[in-house]
CSV table of C-alpha atoms in Angstrom, one decimal:
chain,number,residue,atom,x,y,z
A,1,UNK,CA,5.0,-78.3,57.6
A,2,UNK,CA,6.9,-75.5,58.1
A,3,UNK,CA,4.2,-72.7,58.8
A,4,UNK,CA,3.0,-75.6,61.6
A,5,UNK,CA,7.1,-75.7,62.7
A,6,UNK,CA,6.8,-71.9,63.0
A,7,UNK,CA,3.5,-71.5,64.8
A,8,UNK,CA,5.0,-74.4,67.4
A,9,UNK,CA,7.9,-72.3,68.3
A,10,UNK,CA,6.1,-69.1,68.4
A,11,UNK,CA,3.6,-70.9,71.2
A,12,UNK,CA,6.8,-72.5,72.7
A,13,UNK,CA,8.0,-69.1,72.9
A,14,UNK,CA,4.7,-67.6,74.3
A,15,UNK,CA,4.1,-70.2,76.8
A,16,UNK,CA,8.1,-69.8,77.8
A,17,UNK,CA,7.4,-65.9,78.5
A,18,UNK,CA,4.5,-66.7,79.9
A,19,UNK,CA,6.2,-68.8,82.8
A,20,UNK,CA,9.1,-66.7,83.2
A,21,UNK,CA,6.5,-63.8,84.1
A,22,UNK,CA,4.6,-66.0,86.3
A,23,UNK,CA,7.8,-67.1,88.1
A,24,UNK,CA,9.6,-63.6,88.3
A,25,UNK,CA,6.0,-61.9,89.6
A,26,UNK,CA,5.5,-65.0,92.0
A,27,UNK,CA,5.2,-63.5,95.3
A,28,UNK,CA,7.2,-63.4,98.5
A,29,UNK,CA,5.8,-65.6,101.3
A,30,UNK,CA,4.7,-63.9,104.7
A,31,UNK,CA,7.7,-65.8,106.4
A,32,UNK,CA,10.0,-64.9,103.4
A,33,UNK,CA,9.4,-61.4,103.9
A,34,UNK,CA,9.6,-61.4,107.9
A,35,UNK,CA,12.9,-63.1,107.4
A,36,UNK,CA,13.8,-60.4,105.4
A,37,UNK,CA,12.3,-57.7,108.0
A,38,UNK,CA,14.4,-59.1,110.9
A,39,UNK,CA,17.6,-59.7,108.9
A,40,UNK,CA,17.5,-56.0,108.1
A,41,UNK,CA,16.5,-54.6,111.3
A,42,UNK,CA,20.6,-54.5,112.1
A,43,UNK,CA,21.6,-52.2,114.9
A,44,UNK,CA,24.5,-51.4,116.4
A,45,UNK,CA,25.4,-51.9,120.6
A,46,UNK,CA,26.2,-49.1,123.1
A,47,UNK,CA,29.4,-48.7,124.6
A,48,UNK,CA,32.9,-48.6,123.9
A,49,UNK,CA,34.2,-50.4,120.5
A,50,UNK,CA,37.2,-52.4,120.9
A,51,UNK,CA,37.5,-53.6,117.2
A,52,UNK,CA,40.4,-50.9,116.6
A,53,UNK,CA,42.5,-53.1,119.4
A,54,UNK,CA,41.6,-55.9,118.1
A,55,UNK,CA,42.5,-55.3,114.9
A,56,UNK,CA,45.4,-54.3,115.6
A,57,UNK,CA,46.3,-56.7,118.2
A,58,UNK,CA,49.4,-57.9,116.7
A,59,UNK,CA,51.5,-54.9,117.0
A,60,UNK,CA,53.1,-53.8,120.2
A,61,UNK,CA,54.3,-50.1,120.7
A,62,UNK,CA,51.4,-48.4,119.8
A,63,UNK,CA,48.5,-46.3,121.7
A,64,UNK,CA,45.4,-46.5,120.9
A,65,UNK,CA,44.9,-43.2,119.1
A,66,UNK,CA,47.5,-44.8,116.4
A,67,UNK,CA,45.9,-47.9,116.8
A,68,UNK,CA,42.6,-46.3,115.4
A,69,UNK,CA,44.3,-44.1,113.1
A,70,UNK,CA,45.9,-47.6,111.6
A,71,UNK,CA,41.8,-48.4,111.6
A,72,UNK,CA,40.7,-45.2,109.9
A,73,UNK,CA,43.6,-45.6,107.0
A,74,UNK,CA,42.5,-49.3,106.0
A,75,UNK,CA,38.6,-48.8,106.2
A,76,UNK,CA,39.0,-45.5,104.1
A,77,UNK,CA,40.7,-47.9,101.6
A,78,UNK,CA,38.8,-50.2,101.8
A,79,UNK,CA,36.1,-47.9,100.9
A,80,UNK,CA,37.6,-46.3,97.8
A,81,UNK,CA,38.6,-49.3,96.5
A,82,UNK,CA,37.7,-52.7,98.4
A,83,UNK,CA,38.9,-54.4,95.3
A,84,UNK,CA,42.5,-53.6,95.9
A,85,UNK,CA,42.6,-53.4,99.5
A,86,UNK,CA,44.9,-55.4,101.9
A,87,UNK,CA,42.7,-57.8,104.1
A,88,UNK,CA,45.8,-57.0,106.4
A,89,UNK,CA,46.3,-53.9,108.2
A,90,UNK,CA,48.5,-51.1,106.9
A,91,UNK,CA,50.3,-51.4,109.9
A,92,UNK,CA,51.9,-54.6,108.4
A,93,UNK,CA,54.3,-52.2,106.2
A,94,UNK,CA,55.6,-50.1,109.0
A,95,UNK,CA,55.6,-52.6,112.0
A,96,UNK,CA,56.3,-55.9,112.2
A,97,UNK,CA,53.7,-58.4,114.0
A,98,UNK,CA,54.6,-60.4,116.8
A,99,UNK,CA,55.6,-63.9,115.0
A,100,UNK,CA,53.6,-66.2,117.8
A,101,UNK,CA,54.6,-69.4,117.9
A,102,UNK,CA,52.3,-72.2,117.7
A,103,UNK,CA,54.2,-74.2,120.4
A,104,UNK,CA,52.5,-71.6,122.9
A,105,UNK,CA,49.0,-73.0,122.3
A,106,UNK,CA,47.6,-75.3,123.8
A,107,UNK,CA,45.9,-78.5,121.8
A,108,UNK,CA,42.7,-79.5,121.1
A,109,UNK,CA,41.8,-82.8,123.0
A,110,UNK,CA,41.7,-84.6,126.4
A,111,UNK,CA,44.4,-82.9,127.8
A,112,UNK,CA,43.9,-79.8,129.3
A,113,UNK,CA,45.7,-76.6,128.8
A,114,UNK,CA,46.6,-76.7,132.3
A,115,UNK,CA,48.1,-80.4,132.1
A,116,UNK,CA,50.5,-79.6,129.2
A,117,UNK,CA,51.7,-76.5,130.1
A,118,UNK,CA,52.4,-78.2,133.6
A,119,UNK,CA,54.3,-81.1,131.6
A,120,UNK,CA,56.2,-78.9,129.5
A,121,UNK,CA,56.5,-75.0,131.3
A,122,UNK,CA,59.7,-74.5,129.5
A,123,UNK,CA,58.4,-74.9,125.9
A,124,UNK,CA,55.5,-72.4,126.6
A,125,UNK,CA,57.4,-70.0,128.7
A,126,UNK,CA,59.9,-69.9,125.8
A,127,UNK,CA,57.0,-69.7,123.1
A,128,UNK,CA,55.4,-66.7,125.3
A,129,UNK,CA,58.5,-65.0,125.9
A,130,UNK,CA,58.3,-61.3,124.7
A,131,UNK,CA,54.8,-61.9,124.4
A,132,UNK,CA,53.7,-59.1,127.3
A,133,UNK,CA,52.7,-56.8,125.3
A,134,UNK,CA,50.1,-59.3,123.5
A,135,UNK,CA,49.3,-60.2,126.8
A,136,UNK,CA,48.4,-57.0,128.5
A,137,UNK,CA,46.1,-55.9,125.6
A,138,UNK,CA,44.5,-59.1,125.5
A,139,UNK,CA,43.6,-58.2,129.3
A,140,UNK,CA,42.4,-54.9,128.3
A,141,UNK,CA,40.4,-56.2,125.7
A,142,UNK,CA,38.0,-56.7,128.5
A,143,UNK,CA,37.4,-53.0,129.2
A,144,UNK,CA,35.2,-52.4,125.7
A,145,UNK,CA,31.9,-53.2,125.4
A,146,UNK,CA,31.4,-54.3,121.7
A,147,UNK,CA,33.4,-55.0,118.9
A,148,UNK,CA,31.6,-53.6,116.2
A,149,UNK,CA,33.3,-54.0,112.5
A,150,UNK,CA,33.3,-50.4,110.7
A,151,UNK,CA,33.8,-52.4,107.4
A,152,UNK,CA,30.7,-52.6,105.2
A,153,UNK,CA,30.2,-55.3,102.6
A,154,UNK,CA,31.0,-54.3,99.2
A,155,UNK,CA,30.3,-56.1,96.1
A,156,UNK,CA,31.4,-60.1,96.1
A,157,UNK,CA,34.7,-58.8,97.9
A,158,UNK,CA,36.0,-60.6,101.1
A,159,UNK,CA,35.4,-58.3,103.8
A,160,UNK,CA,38.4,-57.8,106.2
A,161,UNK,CA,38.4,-59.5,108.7
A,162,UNK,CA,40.6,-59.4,111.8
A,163,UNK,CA,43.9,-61.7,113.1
A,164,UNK,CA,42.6,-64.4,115.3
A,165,UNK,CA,45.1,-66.3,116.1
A,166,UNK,CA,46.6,-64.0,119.3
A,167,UNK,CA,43.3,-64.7,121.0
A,168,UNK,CA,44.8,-68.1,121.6
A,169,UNK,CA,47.3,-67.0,122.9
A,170,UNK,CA,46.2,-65.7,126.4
A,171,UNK,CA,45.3,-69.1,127.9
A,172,UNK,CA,48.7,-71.0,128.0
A,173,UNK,CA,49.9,-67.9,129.1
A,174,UNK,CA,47.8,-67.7,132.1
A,175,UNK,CA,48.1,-71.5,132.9
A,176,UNK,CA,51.7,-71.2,133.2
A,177,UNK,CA,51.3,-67.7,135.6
A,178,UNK,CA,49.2,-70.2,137.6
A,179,UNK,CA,51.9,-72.8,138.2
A,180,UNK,CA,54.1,-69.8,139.0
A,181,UNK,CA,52.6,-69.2,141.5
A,182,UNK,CA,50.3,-66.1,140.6
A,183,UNK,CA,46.9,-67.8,141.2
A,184,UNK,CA,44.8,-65.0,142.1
A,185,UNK,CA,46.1,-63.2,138.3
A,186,UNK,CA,46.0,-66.6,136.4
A,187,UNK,CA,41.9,-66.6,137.8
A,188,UNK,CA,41.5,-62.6,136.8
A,189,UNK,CA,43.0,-63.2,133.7
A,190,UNK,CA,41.1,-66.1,132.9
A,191,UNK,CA,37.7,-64.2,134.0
A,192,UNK,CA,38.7,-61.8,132.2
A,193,UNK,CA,39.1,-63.4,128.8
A,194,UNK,CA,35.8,-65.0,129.6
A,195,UNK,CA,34.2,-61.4,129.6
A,196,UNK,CA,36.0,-60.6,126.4
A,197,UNK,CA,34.5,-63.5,124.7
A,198,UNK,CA,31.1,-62.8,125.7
A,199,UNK,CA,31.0,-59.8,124.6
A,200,UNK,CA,32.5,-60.8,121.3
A,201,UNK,CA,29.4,-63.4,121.0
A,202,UNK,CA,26.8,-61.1,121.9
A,203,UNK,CA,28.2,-57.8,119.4
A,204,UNK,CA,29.6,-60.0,116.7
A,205,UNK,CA,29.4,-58.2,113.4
A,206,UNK,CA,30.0,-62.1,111.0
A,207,UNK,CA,29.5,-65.3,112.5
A,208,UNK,CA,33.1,-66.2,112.2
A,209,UNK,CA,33.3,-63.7,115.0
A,210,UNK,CA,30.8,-65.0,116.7
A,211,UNK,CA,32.4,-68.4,116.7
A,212,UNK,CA,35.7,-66.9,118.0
A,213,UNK,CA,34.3,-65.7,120.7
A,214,UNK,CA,32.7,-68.8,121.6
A,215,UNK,CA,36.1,-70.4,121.4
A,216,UNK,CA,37.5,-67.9,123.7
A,217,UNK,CA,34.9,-68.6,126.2
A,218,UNK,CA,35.0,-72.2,126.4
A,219,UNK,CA,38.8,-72.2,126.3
A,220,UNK,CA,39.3,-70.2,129.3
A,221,UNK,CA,36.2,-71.5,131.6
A,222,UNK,CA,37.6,-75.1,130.9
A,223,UNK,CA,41.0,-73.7,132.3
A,224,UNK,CA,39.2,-71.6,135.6
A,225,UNK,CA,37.8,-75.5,136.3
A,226,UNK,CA,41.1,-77.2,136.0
A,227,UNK,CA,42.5,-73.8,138.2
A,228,UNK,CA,39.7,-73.7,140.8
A,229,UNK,CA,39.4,-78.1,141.5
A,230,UNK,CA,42.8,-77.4,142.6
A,231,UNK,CA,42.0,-74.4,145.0
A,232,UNK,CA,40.3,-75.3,148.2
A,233,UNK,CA,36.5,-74.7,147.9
A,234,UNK,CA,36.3,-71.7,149.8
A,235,UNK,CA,38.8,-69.5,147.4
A,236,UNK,CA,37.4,-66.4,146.8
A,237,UNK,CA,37.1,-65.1,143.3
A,238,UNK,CA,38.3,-61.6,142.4
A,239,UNK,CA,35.5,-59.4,141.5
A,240,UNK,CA,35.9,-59.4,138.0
A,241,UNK,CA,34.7,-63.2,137.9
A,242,UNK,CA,31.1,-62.8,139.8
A,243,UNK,CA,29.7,-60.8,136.4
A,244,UNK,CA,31.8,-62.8,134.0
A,245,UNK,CA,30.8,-66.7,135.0
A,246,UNK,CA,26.9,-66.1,135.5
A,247,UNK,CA,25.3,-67.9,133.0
A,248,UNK,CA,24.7,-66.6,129.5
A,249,UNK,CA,21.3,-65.2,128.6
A,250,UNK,CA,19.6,-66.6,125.4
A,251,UNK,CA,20.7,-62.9,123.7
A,252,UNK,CA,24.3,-63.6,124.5
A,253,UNK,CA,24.0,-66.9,123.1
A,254,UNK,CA,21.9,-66.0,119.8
A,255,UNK,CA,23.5,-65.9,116.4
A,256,UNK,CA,21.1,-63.0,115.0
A,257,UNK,CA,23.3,-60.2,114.8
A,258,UNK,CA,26.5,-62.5,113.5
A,259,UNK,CA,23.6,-63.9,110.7
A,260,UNK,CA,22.3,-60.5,110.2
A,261,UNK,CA,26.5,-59.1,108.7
A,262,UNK,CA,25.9,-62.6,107.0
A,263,UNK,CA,22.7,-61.8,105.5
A,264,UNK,CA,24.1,-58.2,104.6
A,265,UNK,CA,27.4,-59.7,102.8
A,266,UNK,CA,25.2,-62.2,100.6
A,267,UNK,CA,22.9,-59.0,99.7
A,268,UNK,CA,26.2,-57.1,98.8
A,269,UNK,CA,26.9,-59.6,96.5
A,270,UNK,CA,23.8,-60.7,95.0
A,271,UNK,CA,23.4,-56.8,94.2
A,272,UNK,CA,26.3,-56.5,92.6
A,273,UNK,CA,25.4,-59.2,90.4
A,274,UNK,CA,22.6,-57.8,89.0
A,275,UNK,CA,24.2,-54.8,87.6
A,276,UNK,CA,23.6,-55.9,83.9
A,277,UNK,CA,20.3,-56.4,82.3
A,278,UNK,CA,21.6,-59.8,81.1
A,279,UNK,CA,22.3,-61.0,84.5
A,280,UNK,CA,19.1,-59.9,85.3
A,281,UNK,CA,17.3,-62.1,83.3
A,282,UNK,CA,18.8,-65.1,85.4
A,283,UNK,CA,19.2,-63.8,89.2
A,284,UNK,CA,16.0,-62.0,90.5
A,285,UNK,CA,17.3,-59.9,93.3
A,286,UNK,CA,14.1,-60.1,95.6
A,287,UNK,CA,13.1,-63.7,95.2
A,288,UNK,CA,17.3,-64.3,95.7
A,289,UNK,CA,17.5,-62.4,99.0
A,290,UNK,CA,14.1,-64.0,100.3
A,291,UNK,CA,15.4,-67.6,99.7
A,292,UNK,CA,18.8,-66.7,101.7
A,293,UNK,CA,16.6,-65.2,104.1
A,294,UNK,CA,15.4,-68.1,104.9
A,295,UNK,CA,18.9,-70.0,105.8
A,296,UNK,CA,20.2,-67.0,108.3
A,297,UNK,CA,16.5,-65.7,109.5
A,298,UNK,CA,15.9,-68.6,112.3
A,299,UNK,CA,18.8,-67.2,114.2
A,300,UNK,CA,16.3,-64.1,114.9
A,301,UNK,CA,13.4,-65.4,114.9
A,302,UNK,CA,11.5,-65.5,118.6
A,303,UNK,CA,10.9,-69.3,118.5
A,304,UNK,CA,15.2,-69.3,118.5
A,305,UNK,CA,15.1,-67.3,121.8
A,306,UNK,CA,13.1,-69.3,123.4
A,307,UNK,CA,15.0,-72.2,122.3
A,308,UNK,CA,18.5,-70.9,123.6
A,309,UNK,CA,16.3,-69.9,127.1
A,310,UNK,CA,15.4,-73.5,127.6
A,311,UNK,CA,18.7,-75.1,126.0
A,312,UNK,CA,17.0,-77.1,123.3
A,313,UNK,CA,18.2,-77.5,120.1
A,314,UNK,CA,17.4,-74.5,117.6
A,315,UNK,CA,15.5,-75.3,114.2
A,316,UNK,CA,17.9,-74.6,111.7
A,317,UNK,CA,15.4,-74.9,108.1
A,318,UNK,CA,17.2,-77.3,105.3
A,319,UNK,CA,18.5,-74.9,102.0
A,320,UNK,CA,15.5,-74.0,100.1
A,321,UNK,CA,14.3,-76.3,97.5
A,322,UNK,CA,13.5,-75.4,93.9
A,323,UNK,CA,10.2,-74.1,93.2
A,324,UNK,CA,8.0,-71.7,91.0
A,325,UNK,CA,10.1,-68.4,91.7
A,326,UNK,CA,13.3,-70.3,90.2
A,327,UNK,CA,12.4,-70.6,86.9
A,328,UNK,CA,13.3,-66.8,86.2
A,329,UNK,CA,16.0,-67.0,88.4
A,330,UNK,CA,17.9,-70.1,87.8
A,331,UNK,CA,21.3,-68.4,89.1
A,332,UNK,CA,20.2,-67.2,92.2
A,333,UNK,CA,18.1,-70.4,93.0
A,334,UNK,CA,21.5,-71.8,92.7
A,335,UNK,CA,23.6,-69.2,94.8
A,336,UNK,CA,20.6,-69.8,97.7
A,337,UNK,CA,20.8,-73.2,98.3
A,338,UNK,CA,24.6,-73.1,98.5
A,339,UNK,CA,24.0,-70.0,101.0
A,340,UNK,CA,22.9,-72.0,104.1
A,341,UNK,CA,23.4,-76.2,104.6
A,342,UNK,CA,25.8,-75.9,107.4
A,343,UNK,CA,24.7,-73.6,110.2
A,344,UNK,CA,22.8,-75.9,113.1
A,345,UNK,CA,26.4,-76.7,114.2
A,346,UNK,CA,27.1,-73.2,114.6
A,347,UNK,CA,24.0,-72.8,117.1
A,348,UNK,CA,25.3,-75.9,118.9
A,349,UNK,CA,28.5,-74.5,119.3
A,350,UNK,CA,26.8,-71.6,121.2
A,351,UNK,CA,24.6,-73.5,123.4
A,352,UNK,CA,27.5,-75.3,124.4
A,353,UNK,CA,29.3,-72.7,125.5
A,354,UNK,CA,26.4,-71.6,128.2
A,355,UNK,CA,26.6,-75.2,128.8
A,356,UNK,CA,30.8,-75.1,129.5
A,357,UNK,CA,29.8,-71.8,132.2
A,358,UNK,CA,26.6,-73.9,133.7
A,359,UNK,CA,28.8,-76.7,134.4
A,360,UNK,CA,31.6,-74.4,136.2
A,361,UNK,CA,29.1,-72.7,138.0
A,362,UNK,CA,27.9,-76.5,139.0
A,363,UNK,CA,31.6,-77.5,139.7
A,364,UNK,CA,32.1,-74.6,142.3
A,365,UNK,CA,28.7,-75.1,143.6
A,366,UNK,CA,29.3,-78.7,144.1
A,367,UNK,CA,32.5,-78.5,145.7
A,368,UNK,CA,30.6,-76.3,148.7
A,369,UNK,CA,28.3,-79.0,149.7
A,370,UNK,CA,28.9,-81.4,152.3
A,371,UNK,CA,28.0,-85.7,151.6
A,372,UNK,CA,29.0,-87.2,147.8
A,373,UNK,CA,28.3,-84.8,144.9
A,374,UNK,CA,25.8,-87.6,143.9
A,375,UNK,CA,23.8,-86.5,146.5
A,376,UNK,CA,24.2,-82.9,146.1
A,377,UNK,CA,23.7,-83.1,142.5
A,378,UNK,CA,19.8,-83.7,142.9
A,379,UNK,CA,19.7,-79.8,144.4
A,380,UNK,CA,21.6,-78.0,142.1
A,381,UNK,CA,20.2,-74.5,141.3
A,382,UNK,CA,18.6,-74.2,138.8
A,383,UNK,CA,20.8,-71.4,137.2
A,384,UNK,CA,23.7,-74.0,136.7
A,385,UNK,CA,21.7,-76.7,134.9
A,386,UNK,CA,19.2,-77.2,132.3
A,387,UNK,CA,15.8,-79.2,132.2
A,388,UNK,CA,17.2,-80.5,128.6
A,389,UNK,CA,20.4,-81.3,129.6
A,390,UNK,CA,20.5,-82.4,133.1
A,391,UNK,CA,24.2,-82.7,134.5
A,392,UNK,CA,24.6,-85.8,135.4
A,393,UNK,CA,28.4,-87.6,137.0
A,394,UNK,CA,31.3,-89.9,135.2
A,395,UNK,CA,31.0,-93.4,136.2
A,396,UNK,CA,34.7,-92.4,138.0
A,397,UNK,CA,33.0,-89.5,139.8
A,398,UNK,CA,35.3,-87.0,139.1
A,399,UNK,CA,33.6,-84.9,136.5
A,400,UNK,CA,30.2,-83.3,136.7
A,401,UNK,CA,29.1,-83.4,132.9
A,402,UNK,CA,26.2,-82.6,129.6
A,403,UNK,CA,26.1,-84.1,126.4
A,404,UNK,CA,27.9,-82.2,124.3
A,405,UNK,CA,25.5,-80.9,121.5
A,406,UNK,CA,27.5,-79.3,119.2
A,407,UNK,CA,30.3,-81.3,117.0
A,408,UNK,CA,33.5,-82.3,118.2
A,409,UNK,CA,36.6,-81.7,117.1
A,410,UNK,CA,39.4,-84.0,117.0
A,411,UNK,CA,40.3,-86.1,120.0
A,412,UNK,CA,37.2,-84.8,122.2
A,413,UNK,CA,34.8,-86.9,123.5
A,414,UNK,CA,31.1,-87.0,124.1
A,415,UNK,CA,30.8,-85.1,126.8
A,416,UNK,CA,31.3,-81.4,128.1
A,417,UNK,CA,33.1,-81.9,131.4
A,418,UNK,CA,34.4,-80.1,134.8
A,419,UNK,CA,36.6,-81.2,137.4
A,420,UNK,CA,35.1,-82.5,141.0
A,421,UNK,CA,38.5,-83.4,142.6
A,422,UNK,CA,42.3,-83.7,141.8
A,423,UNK,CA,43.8,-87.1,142.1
C-alpha cells in the first residue's frame, strides 16, 4: 500500500510539472503580442512641454526657469529613491500653494457655470480673489504644445502625479469677467482653455490626464454656449477660437498614448514582482504583460480610430478569462483581470467631448440661419454632426442636443446640450 501511495504521488507530481511546463511555455497569441507591439511603440510629441507649469501651477511668484528647476529637483528624487519621494512638489516646503476655495467652482448639474455665478457674483468674486496669478498661468497654459510627464514608472510605486484641482478654477473665473462686462476676454479665455485641454487629451502621458483634459474641454465649451446664445449671432470670435472649436480628430480623441503610460506602469510593477525566483514560480512576466495587453491595447488599435472617426462606440474587450497560461501563473492571472473592467466609460467620456464641440459648432451655425432651427437642422454640415448621433432639438426648442454616451455624473441628464436662445 504504501509503495502504490508513493508511486501515486510521484505521477501526481510528474503530471503537476508536466502542466505547469505546458502552461508556462504556452504561447502568446498573434493579437496578444500586437497588443504588446503597439502598447510599446510609445513616443513622445513635438513642441514645447508645459508639464513644468503645470506642475507647478499652484505657486505664484515664480518664473519658469524656477518653475523647471522645482521640476528637475523632484524627478531627480524621484529617481534615486521613488520610494521616499514626495508625490508633492518640493516647492511645497518653501512656498506656500494658493489655498483655492471650493466655493469658486462651479457644480456639477443642470445649472450652468454661467447661471450660478450670475446668481451669486459676490461668493465667486470673493473665492477668486487673489487668484490672478492662477489665472494668468492658466491662460498661458495654452502657449505649450504637450504636456509630457518626465516621471517614469518605477517598481509598484505611485507615480507623481500633478495638482488638478486649479484647472477648475479658470471657468467661474471667466464667467464672472463675462458678466463684468469683459466679453470679448471671458470668449478668449474660454477658447483658450479649450486649447489647453485638447492638447492635454491628445499628449496625455496616464489616462487620469487624459480624463482631465477632457473635463477641461467640456467645462469650458458648455460655458462659450451659455456666453455666445447670449451674443447676437453675428459676434465675431477672437482668433484664438477658429483653431480651438473645430472639431476634434479621432487622434485627439484616442486614449492610446494615456493607455500606453498605463500599460508601462502595470509592466513597472509586474517586473518588479518577479524579482525572486519564488515569485517567479507564480507570476510569469510575459504571459502577465500579454493578458494586460489586452485590456489597454484597443485604445491603439486601428479598428479604435475608425471608431472615434465615425463616433461609434469603441470595443472595449471584457478582463481576460482564465485559461491554459494561468496555471503557472496563478498571481498574475489574478493581477490581469483586475487590470482592465472599467475602461469603455473612459472612451465615452472622450467621444463625448467631440460631441460637446460638434454641438457648439451646431449652436453657432444654427443661430446664422434664417426660418426655425427645425428647418435648418436638416442642413447642418457635416463637420458639426455625426451619422451615429444625429443632433436632434428639445421638445421646448431651446437646445440643439446628442445622447450623451458616456456616464453621467450626478444631477445630469440624458442628453449633451447647447443653447438656441435666451428666454
Amino acid at each position: 500500500m504504501l509503495r502504490w501511495l508513493g508511486w501515486a504521488m510521484l505521477g501526481l507530481l510528474v503530471i503537476a510539472i508536466a502542466a505547469w511546463l505546458l502552461s508556462r511555455f504556452w504561447p502568446l497569441s498573434a493579437a496578444q503580442r500586437e497588443d504588446v507591439r503597439l502598447l510599446e511603440a510609445a513616443h513622445r510629441s513635438e513642441g514645447r512641454n508645459g508639464f513644468a507649469l503645470l506642475w507647478t501651477l499652484p505657486f505664484d511668484g515664480l518664473d519658469l526657469a524656477q518653475r523647471e528647476a522645482a521640476l528637475a529637483e523632484d524627478l531627480q528624487q524621484w529617481q534615486t529613491a521613488p520610494a521616499q519621494a514626495s508625490q508633492a512638489s518640493v516647492l511645497a516646503a518653501r512656498h506656500a500653494p494658493l489655498n483655492l476655495d471650493g466655493a469658486g467652482r462651479c457644480a456639477v448639474g443642470p445649472i450652468g457655470c454661467l447661471a450660478q455665478v450670475r446668481n451669486d457674483p459676490q461668493r465667486f468674486a470673493e473665492a477668486h480673489a487673489g487668484h490672478a496669478g492662477l489665472h494668468e498661468r492658466l491662460a498661458g497654459m495654452a502657449d505649450y504644445d504637450r504636456f509630457d510627464s518626465p516621471f517614469r514608472p518605477s517598481g509598484n510605486e505611485l507615480l507623481p502625479l500633478p495638482a488638478y484641482t486649479p484647472l477648475l478654477d479658470g471657468a467661474s473665473a471667466q464667467a464672472l469677467a463675462y458678466l463684468q462686462g469683459d466679453v470679448a476676454g471671458a470668449v478668449e479665455g474660454g477658447c483658450r482653455s479649450v486649447r489647453f485641454g485638447r492638447r492635454m487629451m491628445r499628449t496625455s502621458s496616464t489616462l487620469m490626464d487624459s480624463m482631465m483634459g477632457a473635463a477641461v474641454v467640456r467645462t469650458h465649451v458648455a460655458l462659450l454656449g451659455d456666453m455666445l446664445v447670449e451674443q447676437s449671432p453675428d459676434f465675431v470670435l477672437p482668433a484664438s477660437c477658429e483653431a480651438a472649436l473645430q472639431p476634434l480628430k479621432a487622434d485627439e480623441q484616442s486614449l492610446c498614448q494615456a493607455m500606453q503610460g498605463e500599460f508601462a506602469m502595470n509592466k513597472a510593477a509586474i517586473e518588479a514582482s518577479t524579482q525572486t525566483a519564488g515569485s517567479r514560480l507564480l507570476l510569469d512576466r510575459d504571459h502577465t504583460l500579454a493578458r494586460i495587453a489586452g485590456s489597454f491595447g484597443w485604445a491603439c488599435r486601428p479598428a479604435a480610430a475608425k471608431a472615434l472617426a465615425a463616433d461609434v462606440p469603441l470595443l472595449v474587450p471584457a478582463p481576460p478569462q482564465w485559461d491554459v497560461g494561468c496555471v503557472a501563473n496563478p498571481l498574475g492571472c489574478t493581477l490581469s483581470a483586475i487590470a482592465g473592467p472599467h475602461y469603455a466609460p473612459y472612451a465615452a467620456r472622450s467621444q463625448d467631448t467631440a460631441a460637446m464641440i460638434r454641438l457648439l459648432g451646431a449652436q453657432r451655425w444654427l443661430r446664422q440661419q434664417p426660418g426655425p432651427p427645425a428647418d435648418a437642422l436638416a442642413r447642418l454640415p457635416a463637420q458639426w454632426r455625426s451619422d451615429a448621433r444625429t443632433p436632434t432639438l428639445s421638445a421646448d426648442g431651446r437646445y440643439v442636443q446628442v445622447l450623451r454616451r458616456g456616464p453621467a455624473r450626478e444631477s445630469e441628464g440624458p442628453y449633451l446640450s447647447m443653447p438656441l436662445r435666451v428666454d
